[in-house]
Amino acid sequence: MEHLDTFLRRHPPFSGLDPDLVIELAANPVIRPVPAGEIVLVEDGLPADGMWVLYEGSMELVHQGQVVSVLEPGQSFGHPSLLTGMAPTFTVRARDASRCLWLDAATARRVLGTEAGAAFVAATMRERLTQVGHTAHGLQDVGTTPVSAIMRPAVFGDPEESVRTAITRLGEPQGTAALLLRLPAGELAMVTDADVRARLAAGTIALDAPVREIARSPVATVPIGQLAVEATVDMLAAGVEHLPVVENGQVCGLISAADLLGLDAQSPIGLRHTILGAPDAEVLERATAHLPALFLALARAGVPSRDLGRVLSLQHDAVVTRLIDFSLWRHGPAPELWAFLDLGSAARREFTLASDQDNGLAYAQPAAEAEAETDTYFARLGQEVNAGLTRCGIATDNNGVLAGDRRWRMSAPRWLTTFDECLTVPDESHLIRATVAFDFRTAAGGLELAPQLTARIRAAREHGPFMRLMARAAAGFPVALGFRGQLSTGADGRLDIKRGGVIPLVNLVRYHALANGVSISSTQDRIEAVTEAGGLPRADGDALAEAFAAITAVRFDHHAARIAAGEPVDNMIDPAALAPLARGELREALAIVRRAQKRLPV
């Protein structure tokens, strides 16, 4: 194991301390073992009486039952509670067997009272508040889920068909556990698989009798907007296991006790828990196979497209985290501090089920004699995560923007140099790299690289040739509109909503963000920040925000339709299949993007 003083010098705040103080801290250390699953600090519990530095293993930061971050060796915890004297904001729990350096209160205050310590406290508190906010937005509350999000199609039968026929339909592999019947008097009746089994067991059923004779009527129903938790109460009160869902007096679906019991396991919260707790790759792949069904359920429940992107991005990050766990378990601790970087749509928290992988890997600069061995370790880590994501249904990027690729796996100094070169050598190659890498976010790992990269992004507006190249690229990316403003399609009559709508708008907004020193990643947040900074007139900013919402809504509606039809998700829409209103909104949204492109300073 690396000597403690050398270890501390590689991690903030100790990396900024006087070397003699670091040697003093390492001279008589208190190293505490923490078994897997053990809780060190409790949210809203007793204040911390010292500061902890993770030396080996990994720890989870948990807020209100949700894992918001995973700490890697070199990261610290307990200091906010110690300094304020207030209860911890997070529960801290060992993900696996770990060891921690513990600093008593006086020593911790001595460290945190330095300039490096103050900067460290400010950075970590901001980072963790941000993580809590994105997690809260990305996980829909099960208690607010309407029945429309989990109902299944209602299946009707003929009241005069035989019980034997009804049994056959109830027993079909793709069948249902309940058949609804419309009786001659207009009443609604229902026969369930459980009803049939009970009658067969009692010997009181005639297989050739009309099924209406064994059906139950009247049938309790629930409105489509009712919350699932309320439907549970109604179901218990009625003593049934199935309830038809009605809208404007018409049956539009069916909800069962099994649907309600499985709600938490199939919610964003439940699925994320399953992913983060998957014991092996096979279980992880089975868990991620539920993502399309989750997306469809949330889309049908009317969850806004912005929140859908957040949900999927959060699930994507959970998969990445677990795949990294698997690799670390197989090959042992990393030789250097590292950061797995989400790039592109995942970084902007706009990930979709049709998104490819865009990711990178950064690691602290190793000693010269260890460079080859260190890169070999991280090459294997990146490649294993990329391969795992592919098995989980997230395709590899056609351009090779992958953490396992040497072009996107670099030491931290090389990442900084690459960003500098993008600004100072504005050629086509660096433009492509900038359009990918300048949308970045640390998905996992403890390497503090984001502040230095962000500083370079904020400085981009000082580099005139680079900004002119970005403006020309944003203005020249074609929008899917023809000469007369009609939607433009390919030879197959379909429109690529990503290439002809999302990418031109994202490129346009990225330019305005760079021109105004805005470093946040979400397209909607960029628009708002640029507008607030005066970089766009309010009317133009609002128009772009509405255009992005309209384009994304069409894209996600198409995804939901493909999932419902059992087809692979793609970005190729048929404009002729859109409702007239949606088609008109899409055309106007693309026209807004084109008008904004023409106003760029090219």
XYZ file of C-alpha atoms in Angstrom:
602
model
C 0.000 0.000 0.000
C 1.254 3.490 -0.847
C 2.834 5.340 2.079
C 0.367 7.676 3.761
C 2.257 10.954 3.311
C 2.733 10.254 -0.415
C -0.939 9.318 -0.681
C -2.105 12.510 1.048
C 0.050 14.758 -1.151
C -1.911 13.551 -4.184
C -5.310 14.625 -2.852
C -6.877 17.929 -1.824
C -6.762 19.634 0.567
C -3.475 17.934 1.576
C -1.932 18.496 -1.867
C -1.928 22.232 -1.113
C -0.554 22.034 2.437
C 2.950 22.669 3.692
C 4.892 19.391 3.197
C 5.997 19.384 6.841
C 2.362 19.412 7.967
C 1.576 16.439 5.723
C 4.528 14.509 7.170
C 3.282 15.347 10.656
C -0.227 14.080 9.823
C 1.186 10.811 8.492
C 3.534 10.242 11.419
C 0.991 8.845 13.894
C -2.142 8.124 11.853
C -5.412 6.742 13.142
C -6.511 4.260 10.461
C -9.970 2.799 11.017
C -11.252 -0.278 9.155
C -14.850 -0.019 7.918
C -16.518 -3.327 6.924
C -18.756 -3.380 3.845
C -22.208 -2.032 4.649
C -21.174 -0.299 7.865
C -22.503 3.232 8.379
C -19.958 5.818 9.511
C -22.151 8.935 9.636
C -25.935 9.122 9.823
C -27.994 11.760 8.011
C -29.604 14.039 10.636
C -27.739 12.087 13.328
C -24.987 13.140 15.725
C -22.545 15.761 14.383
C -19.193 14.469 13.174
C -16.416 14.642 15.778
C -13.638 14.588 13.201
C -12.796 14.350 9.514
C -12.427 11.134 7.545
C -10.174 10.531 4.535
C -10.882 7.393 2.504
C -7.622 5.446 2.210
C -8.828 2.168 0.644
C -12.190 0.969 -0.708
C -15.230 3.123 -1.524
C -18.020 4.847 0.393
C -21.529 5.968 -0.582
C -23.037 9.360 0.189
C -26.748 8.719 0.786
C -29.377 11.469 1.034
C -32.984 10.613 1.928
C -32.407 7.002 0.961
C -30.806 7.795 -2.413
C -27.148 7.288 -3.288
C -26.032 10.670 -4.625
C -22.306 9.998 -4.940
C -19.610 7.364 -4.509
C -16.382 8.403 -2.792
C -13.091 6.957 -4.003
C -9.713 6.806 -2.178
C -8.412 10.274 -1.408
C -11.814 11.880 -0.906
C -12.875 13.190 2.498
C -16.136 13.379 4.428
C -17.472 14.597 7.743
C -15.859 18.047 7.480
C -19.068 20.057 6.789
C -20.747 18.622 9.888
C -17.593 19.121 11.977
C -17.198 22.771 10.955
C -20.874 23.704 11.445
C -21.557 21.559 14.498
C -24.766 20.467 12.786
C -26.057 17.005 11.902
C -24.590 15.365 8.769
C -26.452 16.089 5.529
C -25.586 12.610 4.237
C -25.407 9.091 5.524
C -21.958 7.711 4.697
C -21.879 3.948 4.158
C -19.096 1.596 3.047
C -19.771 0.068 -0.377
C -17.076 -2.505 0.258
C -14.448 -3.220 2.914
C -12.621 0.074 3.395
C -10.014 1.814 5.513
C -10.137 5.476 6.497
C -7.720 7.953 8.020
C -9.441 9.730 10.909
C -8.399 13.239 11.969
C -9.626 14.512 15.316
C -11.489 17.821 15.478
C -8.471 19.971 16.362
C -6.293 18.473 13.624
C -9.064 18.683 11.036
C -9.709 22.364 11.819
C -6.001 23.034 11.518
C -6.005 21.493 8.031
C -9.249 23.137 6.908
C -8.191 26.529 8.266
C -5.500 26.840 5.591
C -6.055 28.476 2.204
C -6.061 25.037 0.554
C -8.490 23.768 3.190
C -10.929 26.626 2.673
C -10.907 26.106 -1.092
C -11.483 22.386 -0.558
C -14.473 22.950 1.741
C -16.098 25.346 -0.729
C -15.552 22.999 -3.697
C -16.813 19.831 -2.013
C -19.906 21.455 -0.514
C -20.885 22.955 -3.882
C -20.297 19.656 -5.679
C -22.394 17.646 -3.238
C -25.260 20.139 -3.226
C -25.300 19.921 -7.038
C -25.337 16.107 -6.915
C -28.292 16.146 -4.528
C -30.218 18.510 -6.804
C -29.719 16.451 -9.963
C -30.584 13.215 -8.165
C -33.782 14.687 -6.743
C -34.843 15.963 -10.182
C -33.969 12.686 -11.861
C -35.934 10.358 -9.590
C -39.683 10.620 -9.909
C -41.602 10.220 -6.653
C -43.514 6.940 -6.661
C -46.131 8.568 -4.454
C -47.063 10.936 -7.279
C -47.281 8.309 -10.037
C -50.725 8.236 -11.697
C -52.353 4.953 -12.679
C -51.861 5.959 -16.315
C -48.131 5.353 -15.858
C -48.505 1.677 -14.975
C -51.821 0.560 -16.454
C -51.921 -2.025 -19.197
C -54.367 -2.311 -22.112
C -57.863 -3.531 -21.245
C -58.943 -6.763 -22.952
C -62.632 -7.247 -23.762
C -64.463 -10.489 -24.346
C -67.853 -11.408 -25.827
C -70.398 -11.981 -23.013
C -71.855 -14.898 -25.005
C -68.601 -16.741 -25.630
C -68.152 -19.915 -23.639
C -66.332 -20.187 -20.350
C -64.017 -22.640 -22.100
C -63.053 -19.965 -24.662
C -62.556 -17.396 -21.936
C -60.249 -19.771 -20.047
C -58.189 -20.207 -23.204
C -57.836 -16.447 -23.618
C -56.912 -15.981 -19.978
C -54.278 -18.661 -20.308
C -52.575 -17.380 -23.449
C -48.862 -16.540 -23.038
C -49.555 -12.972 -24.157
C -52.979 -12.960 -22.558
C -54.384 -11.214 -19.542
C -55.416 -12.052 -16.003
C -58.808 -10.372 -16.513
C -61.428 -10.059 -19.274
C -63.890 -7.169 -19.367
C -67.399 -7.692 -20.718
C -69.934 -5.141 -21.919
C -73.370 -6.485 -20.943
C -76.498 -5.729 -23.001
C -77.799 -3.232 -20.442
C -74.584 -1.254 -20.731
C -73.114 -2.527 -17.495
C -69.467 -3.413 -17.208
C -68.562 -6.893 -15.964
C -65.268 -8.671 -15.394
C -64.029 -12.251 -15.127
C -60.547 -12.975 -13.832
C -58.201 -15.918 -13.892
C -58.595 -16.177 -10.117
C -62.412 -16.313 -10.447
C -62.201 -19.188 -12.922
C -59.756 -21.159 -10.783
C -61.975 -20.781 -7.733
C -65.073 -22.000 -9.602
C -63.188 -24.932 -11.126
C -61.937 -25.975 -7.697
C -65.488 -25.821 -6.292
C -66.940 -27.745 -9.251
C -69.566 -25.026 -9.876
C -68.612 -24.063 -13.414
C -70.062 -25.248 -16.737
C -67.438 -24.937 -19.460
C -70.050 -24.506 -22.208
C -72.014 -21.808 -20.333
C -71.764 -18.149 -21.469
C -68.912 -16.410 -19.676
C -71.309 -13.681 -18.494
C -72.735 -16.183 -16.030
C -69.560 -16.237 -13.989
C -68.601 -12.583 -14.453
C -68.843 -10.060 -11.607
C -70.868 -6.870 -11.978
C -70.914 -3.997 -11.174
C -67.199 -3.339 -11.429
C -65.366 -0.656 -9.465
C -63.258 1.676 -11.633
C -60.628 4.375 -11.149
C -60.139 7.594 -13.157
C -57.049 7.856 -15.317
C -55.616 10.744 -13.320
C -55.843 9.030 -9.939
C -52.626 8.363 -8.074
C -51.486 4.758 -7.912
C -51.299 4.895 -4.120
C -54.962 5.942 -3.997
C -55.898 3.140 -6.385
C -54.282 0.720 -3.968
C -56.689 1.861 -1.244
C -59.685 1.560 -3.607
C -58.618 -1.941 -4.606
C -58.322 -3.058 -1.001
C -61.700 -1.532 -0.127
C -63.394 -3.304 -3.059
C -61.730 -6.631 -2.221
C -60.557 -7.112 -5.825
C -57.218 -7.452 -7.617
C -58.107 -5.641 -10.856
C -59.611 -2.245 -11.571
C -60.530 -0.813 -14.992
C -59.178 2.690 -15.641
C -61.643 5.125 -17.217
C -61.314 8.440 -19.043
C -64.418 10.452 -19.944
C -66.570 7.470 -19.046
C -64.718 5.081 -21.366
C -62.436 2.218 -20.295
C -58.871 2.983 -21.404
C -56.835 0.488 -19.403
C -56.615 -1.963 -16.543
C -54.576 -1.899 -13.359
C -53.849 -4.937 -11.195
C -52.603 -5.601 -7.688
C -49.411 -6.986 -9.222
C -48.858 -3.675 -11.030
C -49.222 -1.765 -7.775
C -47.056 -4.153 -5.791
C -44.330 -3.928 -8.422
C -44.541 -0.167 -8.740
C -41.576 0.650 -6.532
C -39.367 -1.966 -8.160
C -40.152 -0.573 -11.616
C -39.948 3.120 -10.668
C -36.868 5.217 -11.427
C -35.940 4.931 -7.767
C -36.423 1.177 -7.652
C -34.606 0.539 -10.923
C -31.660 2.667 -9.845
C -31.449 0.738 -6.575
C -31.477 -2.515 -8.549
C -28.731 -1.302 -10.889
C -26.476 -0.029 -8.112
C -26.975 -3.251 -6.165
C -26.514 -5.680 -9.069
C -24.101 -8.410 -7.877
C -22.821 -9.255 -11.353
C -22.983 -8.295 -15.019
C -25.842 -10.677 -15.811
C -28.142 -9.143 -13.188
C -27.120 -5.649 -14.312
C -28.020 -6.424 -17.920
C -31.412 -7.789 -16.871
C -32.048 -4.647 -14.841
C -31.186 -2.281 -17.699
C -33.529 -4.241 -19.960
C -36.337 -2.545 -17.988
C -35.279 0.941 -19.112
C -37.543 1.029 -22.199
C -40.576 0.014 -20.119
C -39.691 2.668 -17.531
C -39.365 5.296 -20.252
C -42.701 4.311 -21.775
C -44.459 4.401 -18.407
C -43.120 7.863 -17.582
C -43.879 9.186 -21.068
C -47.471 7.944 -20.863
C -47.774 9.580 -17.437
C -46.974 12.944 -19.021
C -43.524 13.403 -17.480
C -41.920 16.373 -19.335
C -39.215 15.516 -21.850
C -36.606 17.459 -19.860
C -37.241 15.270 -16.824
C -37.239 12.122 -18.962
C -33.729 13.014 -20.106
C -32.655 13.485 -16.509
C -34.130 10.132 -15.486
C -32.305 8.296 -18.272
C -29.043 10.145 -17.571
C -29.238 9.204 -13.909
C -29.840 5.550 -14.782
C -26.945 5.696 -17.264
C -24.635 7.022 -14.540
C -25.756 4.237 -12.205
C -24.852 1.629 -14.843
C -21.430 3.255 -15.337
C -20.823 3.279 -11.582
C -21.648 -0.401 -11.240
C -19.531 -1.423 -14.229
C -16.603 0.449 -12.692
C -17.209 -1.428 -9.439
C -17.011 -4.740 -11.293
C -13.714 -3.763 -12.937
C -12.158 -2.559 -9.677
C -13.199 -5.789 -7.948
C -11.563 -7.860 -10.694
C -8.300 -5.942 -10.957
C -7.793 -4.192 -7.639
C -7.569 -0.497 -6.702
C -6.553 2.021 -9.332
C -2.895 3.075 -9.230
C -3.813 6.759 -9.486
C -6.770 9.009 -8.758
C -9.126 9.016 -11.764
C -12.341 10.429 -13.202
C -14.736 8.774 -15.651
C -16.141 11.550 -17.851
C -19.562 11.629 -19.453
C -19.404 13.565 -22.723
C -22.088 14.771 -25.123
C -25.754 14.158 -24.320
C -25.046 12.212 -21.120
C -22.966 15.136 -19.841
C -25.828 17.528 -20.633
C -28.226 15.141 -18.842
C -30.113 14.814 -22.139
C -29.423 11.106 -22.637
C -31.995 9.115 -24.604
C -32.581 5.458 -25.389
C -31.199 6.159 -28.877
C -28.002 7.798 -27.602
C -24.578 6.290 -28.246
C -21.771 6.149 -25.726
C -19.675 9.321 -25.484
C -17.203 9.084 -22.622
C -13.614 9.626 -21.582
C -11.237 8.778 -18.764
C -8.733 10.990 -16.942
C -6.154 9.964 -14.378
C -3.567 11.724 -12.244
C -0.100 11.992 -13.779
C 1.924 8.912 -12.763
C 5.662 8.798 -12.247
C 7.589 8.439 -15.513
C 8.571 4.839 -14.815
C 4.925 3.901 -14.097
C 3.253 5.587 -17.083
C 2.911 2.477 -19.261
C 1.627 0.272 -16.450
C -0.806 2.956 -15.283
C -2.239 3.497 -18.742
C -2.609 -0.263 -19.209
C -4.710 -0.404 -16.043
C -6.987 2.441 -17.136
C -7.211 1.148 -20.707
C -8.621 -2.081 -19.305
C -11.004 -0.158 -17.015
C -12.296 1.963 -19.889
C -12.648 -0.963 -22.269
C -14.518 -3.052 -19.699
C -16.956 -0.219 -18.981
C -17.481 0.408 -22.712
C -18.092 -3.294 -23.345
C -20.470 -3.486 -20.379
C -22.469 -0.494 -21.601
C -22.753 -2.145 -25.016
C -24.122 -5.325 -23.433
C -26.608 -3.146 -21.548
C -27.938 -1.810 -24.846
C -25.974 1.454 -25.136
C -24.194 1.350 -28.477
C -20.601 2.452 -28.990
C -20.007 5.779 -30.693
C -19.238 5.551 -34.413
C -16.396 8.059 -33.996
C -14.761 6.111 -31.180
C -15.425 8.648 -28.389
C -14.846 6.000 -25.748
C -12.951 5.845 -22.465
C -11.171 2.713 -23.675
C -9.786 4.552 -26.719
C -6.345 6.142 -26.287
C -7.599 9.393 -27.840
C -10.121 9.823 -25.002
C -8.111 8.266 -22.159
C -5.405 10.616 -20.920
C -3.588 11.863 -17.880
C -5.012 15.015 -16.307
C -2.209 17.239 -17.675
C -2.831 15.862 -21.152
C -6.550 16.661 -20.883
C -5.667 20.243 -19.966
C -3.250 20.467 -22.879
C -5.901 19.080 -25.227
C -8.404 21.735 -24.145
C -5.723 24.411 -24.590
C -4.936 23.133 -28.084
C -8.604 23.261 -29.046
C -8.557 26.984 -28.271
C -5.164 27.899 -29.670
C -5.026 25.621 -32.734
C -8.560 26.024 -34.165
C -8.512 23.498 -36.973
C -11.157 20.989 -38.030
C -9.783 18.207 -35.816
C -9.805 20.369 -32.685
C -13.255 21.733 -33.543
C -14.669 18.185 -33.555
C -12.965 17.418 -30.266
C -14.250 20.628 -28.691
C -17.870 20.004 -29.718
C -17.692 16.670 -27.886
C -15.364 17.301 -24.949
C -16.591 20.793 -24.021
C -19.829 19.102 -22.904
C -18.346 17.077 -20.061
C -19.302 15.926 -16.569
C -17.568 13.695 -14.026
C -19.747 10.593 -13.682
C -17.498 8.719 -11.241
C -14.115 8.949 -9.603
C -12.370 11.350 -7.254
C -9.958 13.202 -9.548
C -10.577 16.954 -9.289
C -10.283 17.930 -12.933
C -13.532 19.807 -13.589
C -12.417 23.220 -12.220
C -9.372 23.394 -14.523
C -11.320 22.227 -17.589
C -14.167 24.619 -16.805
C -11.731 27.533 -16.525
C -10.597 26.841 -20.077
C -14.185 26.669 -21.334
C -14.903 30.056 -19.744
C -11.810 31.477 -21.429
C -12.898 30.310 -24.893
C -14.483 33.671 -25.747
C -11.014 35.261 -25.532
C -9.851 33.173 -28.497
C -11.264 34.902 -31.576
C -10.240 32.390 -34.287
C -11.679 29.500 -32.251
C -14.972 31.316 -31.643
C -15.298 32.209 -35.334
C -14.776 28.564 -36.263
C -17.409 27.506 -33.699
C -19.834 30.100 -35.087
C -19.340 28.911 -38.676
C -19.805 25.286 -37.628
C -22.998 26.104 -35.699
C -24.407 28.235 -38.510
C -23.574 25.699 -41.202
C -25.042 22.575 -39.632
C -28.148 21.873 -41.738
C -31.612 22.007 -40.199
C -34.201 19.563 -41.579
C -36.126 22.231 -43.478
C -36.437 22.567 -47.233
C -36.076 25.749 -49.271
C -39.724 26.731 -48.742
C -39.721 25.916 -45.049
C -41.175 22.426 -45.381
C -39.893 19.516 -43.341
C -37.015 17.871 -45.194
C -36.856 14.074 -45.361
C -34.592 11.470 -46.893
C -35.354 9.171 -49.774
C -37.334 6.919 -47.425
C -39.652 9.775 -46.441
C -38.257 9.979 -42.898
C -36.597 12.825 -41.013
C -33.600 12.334 -38.709
C -34.801 14.350 -35.717
C -31.404 14.126 -33.994
C -29.229 15.201 -36.896
C -31.718 17.636 -38.402
C -33.084 19.128 -35.169
C -31.301 18.367 -31.920
C -27.679 18.722 -33.070
C -28.107 22.080 -34.878
C -29.858 23.541 -31.838
C -27.340 22.133 -29.329
C -24.412 23.444 -31.430
C -26.050 26.861 -31.669
C -26.667 27.104 -27.930
C -23.150 25.811 -27.144
C -21.709 28.695 -29.186
C -23.751 31.260 -27.254
C -22.727 29.636 -23.962
C -19.026 29.837 -24.875
C -19.428 33.421 -26.084
C -20.876 34.419 -22.724
C -18.610 32.408 -20.418
C -21.391 29.996 -19.451
C -20.007 26.608 -18.433
C -23.118 24.655 -17.373
C -24.047 21.804 -19.662
C -27.843 21.406 -19.984
C -29.119 23.028 -23.171
C -32.144 24.527 -21.421
C -29.980 25.835 -18.569
C -27.517 27.288 -21.061
C -30.289 29.162 -22.830
C -31.539 30.631 -19.567
C -28.051 31.549 -18.341
C -27.092 33.204 -21.637
C -30.356 35.135 -21.677
C -29.893 36.289 -18.080
C -26.342 37.374 -18.943
C -27.649 39.504 -21.824
C -26.156 37.302 -24.518
C -29.588 36.787 -26.098
C -32.678 39.000 -26.091
C -35.322 37.516 -23.819
C -37.655 36.871 -26.781
C -34.932 34.957 -28.638
C -33.999 32.936 -25.554
C -37.613 32.003 -24.890
C -38.082 31.023 -28.535
C -35.028 28.740 -28.468
C -36.186 27.152 -25.200
C -39.611 26.460 -26.704
C -38.003 25.090 -29.871
C -35.830 22.699 -27.876
C -38.840 21.519 -25.870
C -40.901 20.973 -29.041
C -38.153 19.059 -30.873
C -37.425 16.897 -27.841
C -41.135 16.172 -27.316
C -41.490 14.912 -30.905
C -38.347 12.826 -30.499
C -39.489 11.243 -27.232
C -43.021 10.621 -28.516
C -41.432 8.734 -31.404
C -39.294 6.724 -28.969
C -42.363 5.839 -26.897
C -44.258 4.717 -29.999
C -41.357 2.500 -31.084
C -41.152 0.904 -27.632
C -44.907 0.317 -27.509
C -44.710 -1.379 -30.920
C -41.845 -3.596 -29.770
C -39.422 -1.980 -32.223
C -35.877 -0.681 -31.661
C -35.686 2.967 -30.659
C -34.310 5.310 -33.330
C -34.433 8.962 -34.350
C -36.069 8.525 -37.779
C -39.556 10.025 -37.716
C -42.189 10.048 -40.438
C -43.573 13.615 -40.595
C -46.685 12.339 -42.367
C -47.507 10.228 -39.312
C -47.414 13.231 -36.959
C -50.600 14.918 -35.879
C -51.077 18.222 -37.781
C -50.447 20.277 -34.630
C -47.224 18.396 -33.777
C -46.052 18.663 -37.381
C -46.666 22.412 -37.371
C -44.879 22.870 -34.030
C -41.881 20.932 -35.275
C -41.696 22.968 -38.454
C -41.845 26.240 -36.477
C -39.240 24.981 -33.977
C -36.810 24.173 -36.780
C -37.504 27.544 -38.378
C -36.579 29.241 -35.075
C -33.257 27.373 -35.083
C -32.558 28.356 -38.696
C -33.324 32.039 -38.015
C -31.019 31.959 -34.978
C -28.253 30.379 -37.075
C -28.457 33.239 -39.556
C -27.839 35.751 -36.755
C -24.522 34.151 -35.755
C -21.391 36.278 -36.421
C -19.873 34.201 -39.228
